[in-house]
Short mmCIF file of C-alpha atoms in Angstrom, two decimals:
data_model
loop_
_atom_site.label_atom_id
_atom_site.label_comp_id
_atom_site.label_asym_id
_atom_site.label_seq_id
_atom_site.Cartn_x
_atom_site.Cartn_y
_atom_site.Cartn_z
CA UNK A 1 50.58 45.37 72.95
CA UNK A 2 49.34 42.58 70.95
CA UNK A 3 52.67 41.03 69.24
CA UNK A 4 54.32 37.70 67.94
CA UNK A 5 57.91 36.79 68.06
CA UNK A 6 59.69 34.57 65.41
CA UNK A 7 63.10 32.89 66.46
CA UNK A 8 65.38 30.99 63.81
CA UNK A 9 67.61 28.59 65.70
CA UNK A 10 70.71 26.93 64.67
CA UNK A 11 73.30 24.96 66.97
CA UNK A 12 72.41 27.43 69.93
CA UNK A 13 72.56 25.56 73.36
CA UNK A 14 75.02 27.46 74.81
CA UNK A 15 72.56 30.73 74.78
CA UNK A 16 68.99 29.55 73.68
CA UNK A 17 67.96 29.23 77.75
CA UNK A 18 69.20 33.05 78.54
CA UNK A 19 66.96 33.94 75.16
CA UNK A 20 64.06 32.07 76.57
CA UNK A 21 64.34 33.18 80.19
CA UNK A 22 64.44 36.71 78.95
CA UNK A 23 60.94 36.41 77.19
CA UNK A 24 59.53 35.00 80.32
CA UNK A 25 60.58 37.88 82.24
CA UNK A 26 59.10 40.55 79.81
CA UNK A 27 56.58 42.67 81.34
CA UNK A 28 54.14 42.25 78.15
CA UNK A 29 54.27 38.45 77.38
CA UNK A 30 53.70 37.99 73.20
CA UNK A 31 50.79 36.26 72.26
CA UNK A 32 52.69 33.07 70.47
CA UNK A 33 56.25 32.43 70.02
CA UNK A 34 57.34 30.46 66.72
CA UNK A 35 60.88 28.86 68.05
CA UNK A 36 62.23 27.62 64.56
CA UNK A 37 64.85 24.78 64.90
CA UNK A 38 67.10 25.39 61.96
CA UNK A 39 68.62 21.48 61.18
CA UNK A 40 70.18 21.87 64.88
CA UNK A 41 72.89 19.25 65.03
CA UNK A 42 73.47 19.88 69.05
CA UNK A 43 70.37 19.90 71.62
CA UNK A 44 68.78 22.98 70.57
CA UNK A 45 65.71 21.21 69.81
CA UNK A 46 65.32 19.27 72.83
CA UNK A 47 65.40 22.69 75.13
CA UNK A 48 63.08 24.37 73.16
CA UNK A 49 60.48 21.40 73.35
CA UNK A 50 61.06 21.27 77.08
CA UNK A 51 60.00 25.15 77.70
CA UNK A 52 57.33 24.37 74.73
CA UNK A 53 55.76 21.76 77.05
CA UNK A 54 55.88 24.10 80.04
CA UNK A 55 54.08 26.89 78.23
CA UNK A 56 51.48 27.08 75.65
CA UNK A 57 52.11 29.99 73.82
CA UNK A 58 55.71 28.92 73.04
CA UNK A 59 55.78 26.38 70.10
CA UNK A 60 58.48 24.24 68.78
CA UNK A 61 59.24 24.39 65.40
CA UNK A 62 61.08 22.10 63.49
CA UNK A 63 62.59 22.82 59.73
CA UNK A 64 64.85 20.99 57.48
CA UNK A 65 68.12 22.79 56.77
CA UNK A 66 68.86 23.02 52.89
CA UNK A 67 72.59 22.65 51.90
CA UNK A 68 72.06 24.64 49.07
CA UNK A 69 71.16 27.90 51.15
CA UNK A 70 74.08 30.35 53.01
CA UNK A 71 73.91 30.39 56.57
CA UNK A 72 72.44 33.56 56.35
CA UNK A 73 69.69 32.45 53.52
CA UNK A 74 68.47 29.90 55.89
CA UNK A 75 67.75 32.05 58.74
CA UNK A 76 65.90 33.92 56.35
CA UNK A 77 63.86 30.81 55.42
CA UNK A 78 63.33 29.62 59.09
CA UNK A 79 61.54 33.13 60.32
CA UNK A 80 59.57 32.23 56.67
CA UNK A 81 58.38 28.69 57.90
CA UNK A 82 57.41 30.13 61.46
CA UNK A 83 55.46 32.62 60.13
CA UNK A 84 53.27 30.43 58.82
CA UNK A 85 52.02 29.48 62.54
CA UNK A 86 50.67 33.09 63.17
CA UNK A 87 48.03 33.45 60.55
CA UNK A 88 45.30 32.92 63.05
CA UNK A 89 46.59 34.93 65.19
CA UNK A 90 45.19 38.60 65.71
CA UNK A 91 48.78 40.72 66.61
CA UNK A 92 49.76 43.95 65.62
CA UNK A 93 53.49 43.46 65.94
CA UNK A 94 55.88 40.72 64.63
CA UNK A 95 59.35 40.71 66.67
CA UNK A 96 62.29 38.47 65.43
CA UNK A 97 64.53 37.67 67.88
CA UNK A 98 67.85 35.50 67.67
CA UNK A 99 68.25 32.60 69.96
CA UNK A 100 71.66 34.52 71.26
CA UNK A 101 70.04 37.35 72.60
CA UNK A 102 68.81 38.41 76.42
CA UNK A 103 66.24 41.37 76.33
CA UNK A 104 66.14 43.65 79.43
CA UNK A 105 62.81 42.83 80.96
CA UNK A 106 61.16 45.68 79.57
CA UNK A 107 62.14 45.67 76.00
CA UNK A 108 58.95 45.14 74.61
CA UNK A 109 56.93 47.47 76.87
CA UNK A 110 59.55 50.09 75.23
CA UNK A 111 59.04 49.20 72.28
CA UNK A 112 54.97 49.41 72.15
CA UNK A 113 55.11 53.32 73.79
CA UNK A 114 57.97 53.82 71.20
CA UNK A 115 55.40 52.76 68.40
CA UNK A 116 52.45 54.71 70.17
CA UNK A 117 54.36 57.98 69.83
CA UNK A 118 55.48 57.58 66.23
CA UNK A 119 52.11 56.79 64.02
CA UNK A 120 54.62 56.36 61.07
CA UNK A 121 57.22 54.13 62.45
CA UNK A 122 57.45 50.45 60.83
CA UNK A 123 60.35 49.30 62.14
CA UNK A 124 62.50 49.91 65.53
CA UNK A 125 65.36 48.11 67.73
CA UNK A 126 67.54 48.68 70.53
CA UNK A 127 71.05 48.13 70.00
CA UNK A 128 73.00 44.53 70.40
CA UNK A 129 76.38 44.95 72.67
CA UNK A 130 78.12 41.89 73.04
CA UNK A 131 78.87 40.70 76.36
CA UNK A 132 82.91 40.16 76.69
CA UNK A 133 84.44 40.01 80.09
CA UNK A 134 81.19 40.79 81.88
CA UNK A 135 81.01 44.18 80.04
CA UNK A 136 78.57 45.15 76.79
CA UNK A 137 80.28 46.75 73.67
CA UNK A 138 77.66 48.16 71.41
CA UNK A 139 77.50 47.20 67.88
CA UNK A 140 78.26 50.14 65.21
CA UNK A 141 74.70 51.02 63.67
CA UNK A 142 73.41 53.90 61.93
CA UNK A 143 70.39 55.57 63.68
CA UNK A 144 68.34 54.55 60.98
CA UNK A 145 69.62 50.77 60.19
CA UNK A 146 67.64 48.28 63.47
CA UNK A 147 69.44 45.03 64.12
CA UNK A 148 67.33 41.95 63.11
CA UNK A 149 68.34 39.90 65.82
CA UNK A 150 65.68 42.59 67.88
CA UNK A 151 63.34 44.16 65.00
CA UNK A 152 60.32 44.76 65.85
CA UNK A 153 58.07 45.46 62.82
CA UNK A 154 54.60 46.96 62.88
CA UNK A 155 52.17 44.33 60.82
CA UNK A 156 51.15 46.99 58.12
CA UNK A 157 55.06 47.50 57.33
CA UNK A 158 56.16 44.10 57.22
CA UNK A 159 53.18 42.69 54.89
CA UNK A 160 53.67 46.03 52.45
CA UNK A 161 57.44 44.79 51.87
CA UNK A 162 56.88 41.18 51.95
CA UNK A 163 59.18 40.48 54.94
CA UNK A 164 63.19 39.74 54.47
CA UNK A 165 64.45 38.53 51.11
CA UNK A 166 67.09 36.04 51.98
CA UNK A 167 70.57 37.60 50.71
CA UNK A 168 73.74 34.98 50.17
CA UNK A 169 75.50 37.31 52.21
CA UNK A 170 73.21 38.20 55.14
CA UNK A 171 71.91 41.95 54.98
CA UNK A 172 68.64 41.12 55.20
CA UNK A 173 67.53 43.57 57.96
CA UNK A 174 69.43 46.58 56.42
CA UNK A 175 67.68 45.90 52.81
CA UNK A 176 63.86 45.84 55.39
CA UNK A 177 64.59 48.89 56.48
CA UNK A 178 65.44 50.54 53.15
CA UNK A 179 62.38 48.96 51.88
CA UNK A 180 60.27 50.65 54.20
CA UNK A 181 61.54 54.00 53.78
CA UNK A 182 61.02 53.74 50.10
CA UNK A 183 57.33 52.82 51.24
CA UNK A 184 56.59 55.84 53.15
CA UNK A 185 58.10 53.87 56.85
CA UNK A 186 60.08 55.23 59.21
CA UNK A 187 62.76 52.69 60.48
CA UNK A 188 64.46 54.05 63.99
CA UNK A 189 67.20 52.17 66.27
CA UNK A 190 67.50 52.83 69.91
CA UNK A 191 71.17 53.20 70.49
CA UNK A 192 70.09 53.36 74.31
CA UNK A 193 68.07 50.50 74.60
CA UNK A 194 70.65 47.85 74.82
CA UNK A 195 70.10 44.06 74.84
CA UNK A 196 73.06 41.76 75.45
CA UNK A 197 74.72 39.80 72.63
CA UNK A 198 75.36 36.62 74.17
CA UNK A 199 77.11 35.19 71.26
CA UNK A 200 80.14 38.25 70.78
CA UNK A 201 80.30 38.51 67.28
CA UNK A 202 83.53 36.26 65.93
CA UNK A 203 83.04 33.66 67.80
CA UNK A 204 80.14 32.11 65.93
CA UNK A 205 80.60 29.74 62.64
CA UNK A 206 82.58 33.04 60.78
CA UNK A 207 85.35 33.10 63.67
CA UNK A 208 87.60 35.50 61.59
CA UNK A 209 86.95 39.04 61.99
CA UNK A 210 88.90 40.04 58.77
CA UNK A 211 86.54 37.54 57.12
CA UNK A 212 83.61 39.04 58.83
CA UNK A 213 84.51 42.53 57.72
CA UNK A 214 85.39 41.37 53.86
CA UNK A 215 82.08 39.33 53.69
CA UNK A 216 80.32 42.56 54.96
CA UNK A 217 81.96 43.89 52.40
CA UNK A 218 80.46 41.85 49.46
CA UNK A 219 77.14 42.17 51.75
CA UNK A 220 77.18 46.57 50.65
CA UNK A 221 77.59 45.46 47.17
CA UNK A 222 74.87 43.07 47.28
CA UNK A 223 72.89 45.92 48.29
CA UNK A 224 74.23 48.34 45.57
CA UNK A 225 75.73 50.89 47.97
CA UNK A 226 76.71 54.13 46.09
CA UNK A 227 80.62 53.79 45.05
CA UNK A 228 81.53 57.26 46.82
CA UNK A 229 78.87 56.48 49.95
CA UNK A 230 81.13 53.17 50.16
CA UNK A 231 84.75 55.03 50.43
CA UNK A 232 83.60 57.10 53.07
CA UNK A 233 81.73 54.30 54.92
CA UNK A 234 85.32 52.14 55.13
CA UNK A 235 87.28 55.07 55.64
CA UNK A 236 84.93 56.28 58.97
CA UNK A 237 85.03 52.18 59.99
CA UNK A 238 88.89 52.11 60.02
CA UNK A 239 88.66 54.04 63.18
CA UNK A 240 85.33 53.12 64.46
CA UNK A 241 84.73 49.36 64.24
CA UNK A 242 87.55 46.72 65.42
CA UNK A 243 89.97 45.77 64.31
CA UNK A 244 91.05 48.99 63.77
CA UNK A 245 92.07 50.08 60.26
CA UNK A 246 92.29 46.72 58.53
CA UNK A 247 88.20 46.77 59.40
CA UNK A 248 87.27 49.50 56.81
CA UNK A 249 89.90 48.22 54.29
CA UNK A 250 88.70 44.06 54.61
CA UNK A 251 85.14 45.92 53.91
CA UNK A 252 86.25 48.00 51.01
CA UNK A 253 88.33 44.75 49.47
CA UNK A 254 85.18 42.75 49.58
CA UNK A 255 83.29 45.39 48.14
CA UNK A 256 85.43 45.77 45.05
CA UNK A 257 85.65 41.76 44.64
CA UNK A 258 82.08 41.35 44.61
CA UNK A 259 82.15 44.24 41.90
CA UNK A 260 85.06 42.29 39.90
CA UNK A 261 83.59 38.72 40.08
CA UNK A 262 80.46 40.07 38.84
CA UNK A 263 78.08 38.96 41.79
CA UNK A 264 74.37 39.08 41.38
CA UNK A 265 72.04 41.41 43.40
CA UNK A 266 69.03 40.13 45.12
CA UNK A 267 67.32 43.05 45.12
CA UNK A 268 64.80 45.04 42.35
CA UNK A 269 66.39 48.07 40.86
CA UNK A 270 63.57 50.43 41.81
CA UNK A 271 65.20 49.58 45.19
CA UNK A 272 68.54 49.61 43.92
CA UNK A 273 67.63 53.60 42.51
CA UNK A 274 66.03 54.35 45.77
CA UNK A 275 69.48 53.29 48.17
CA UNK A 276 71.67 55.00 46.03
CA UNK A 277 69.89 58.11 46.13
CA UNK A 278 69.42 58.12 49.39
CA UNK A 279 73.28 57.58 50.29
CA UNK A 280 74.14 60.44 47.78
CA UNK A 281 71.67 62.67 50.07
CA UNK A 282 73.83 61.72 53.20
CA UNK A 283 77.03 62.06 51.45
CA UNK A 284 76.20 65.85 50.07
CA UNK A 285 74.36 66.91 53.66
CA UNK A 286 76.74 65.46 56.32
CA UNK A 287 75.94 62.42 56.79
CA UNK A 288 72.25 64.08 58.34
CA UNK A 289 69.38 62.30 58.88
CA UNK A 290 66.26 64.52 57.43
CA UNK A 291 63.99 65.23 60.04
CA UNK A 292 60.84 64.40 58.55
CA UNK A 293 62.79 60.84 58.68
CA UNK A 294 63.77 61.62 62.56
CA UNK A 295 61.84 59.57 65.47
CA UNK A 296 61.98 61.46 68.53
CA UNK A 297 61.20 60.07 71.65
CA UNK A 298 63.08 60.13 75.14
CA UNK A 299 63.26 56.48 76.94
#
């Protein structure tokens, strides 16, 4: 398997060793990994020069935070500026991986024969499950939505739709994925391939899980989810995703505020047309996935 990995980095010495060791254990090493430190105000930097000066195909990148940009925006523009050290590099595969993350040794391996069987497939994942109390609790994906903290995207795919756009309101890997399908792509998550979530989500720089859920919220609008696909999203997440019924109603408020206040989409409409119908199609058949869409391969 001939891939890259590109890691945005931003205040992350508490878990940026556990990311690195974890690519050092992979049974498939990449060719070159961009590290990318994002305006790291803690010693990020220095521990990512220090394994950069152990191993060659590990390189330190440093870029210059913008105030202007969301948190989110920026770690859009960081896997942007360490891109730009693979163009003379041969790879077939470009992973992104968060600095937060530990992979299971053979993650990658997985992932090439997971590509190998499906011809069509432009973007996979495992599934993040944060590690609280020594135990993993998997995030709440659908089968067809991979995690960008462990996409793996095959080249072809991710140069047709131009990479991430960098939403306000983060999104980014769910908007990739609908991209590709509306190329021709399949996009496929591996519920059972599970990689640890150092980082437990609420206890980064949005510590508020109501806040989380109402941002998420204003995230669906940004990408102009169907009205009716919406209600029934929050109304299954009320019992599905913590905290427990306020979840689904936090995303639904933010949802309807973004619609109020008049917030701007980031996204073209052919793509807006394209999510929409495809939401309808899951609202009218069950919520089922069509199985010329369907990646099926045992692990």
């Amino acid at each position: 398997m001939k891939y890259v990995i590109v890691t945005p980095a931003f205040n992350e010495e508490k878990y940026i060793s556990e990311t690195i060791d974890s690519v050092l254990s992979q049974t498939i090493l990449p060719l070159l990994w961009t590290i990318v430190d994002d305006g790291s105000t803690d010693q990020t930097a220095d521990i990512i020069k220090r394994y950069a000066a152990q191993y060659h195909w590990i390189r330190y990148v440093n870029r210059t935070k913008d105030s202007r940009q969301s948190y989110y925006a920026s770690n859009v523009f960081a896997i942007r500026e360490g891109i730009k050290y693979l163009q003379s590099i041969d790879y077939d595969y470009i992973a992104v991986l968060d600095a937060d993350i530990s992979l299971p040794a053979d993650y990658y391996q997985k992932i090439e024969e997971i590509f190998s069987h499906e011809p069509q497939l432009g973007i996979t994942s495992g599934n993040c499950a944060d590690l609280i109390d020594g135990k993993l609790k998997k995030h709440l994906y659908d089968r067809r939505s991979c995690a960008k903290a462990i996409m793996v995207f095959r080249k072809q795919c991710f140069d047709q739709i131009g990479g991430f756009v960098p939403m306000i309101y983060g999104g980014e890997d769910t908007c990739a994925c609908f991209q590709a399908r509306m190329h021709g792509w399949k996009t496929w998550a591996f519920h059972e391939l599970l990689v640890s979530h150092n980082k437990p989500l609420g206890t980064g720089p949005s510590n508020n899980m109501l806040k989380i859920r109402f941002r998420q919220g204003i995230c669906d609008w940004g990408l102009a989810a169907n009205p009716l696909f919406m209600t029934i999203k929050c109304l299954r997440r009320c019992f599905k995703e913590s905290p427990f019924i306020v979840s689904g109603i936090a995303r639904f408020a933010g949802f309807v505020y973004a619609h109020f206040k008049g917030e701007k989409r980031q996204i073209p409409n052919d793509l807006v047309k394209y999510i929409r119908k495809e939401q309808l199609k899951r609202v009218f058949k069950g919520n089922k996935i069509p199985a010329e869409h369907q990646v099926s391969i045992s692990l």
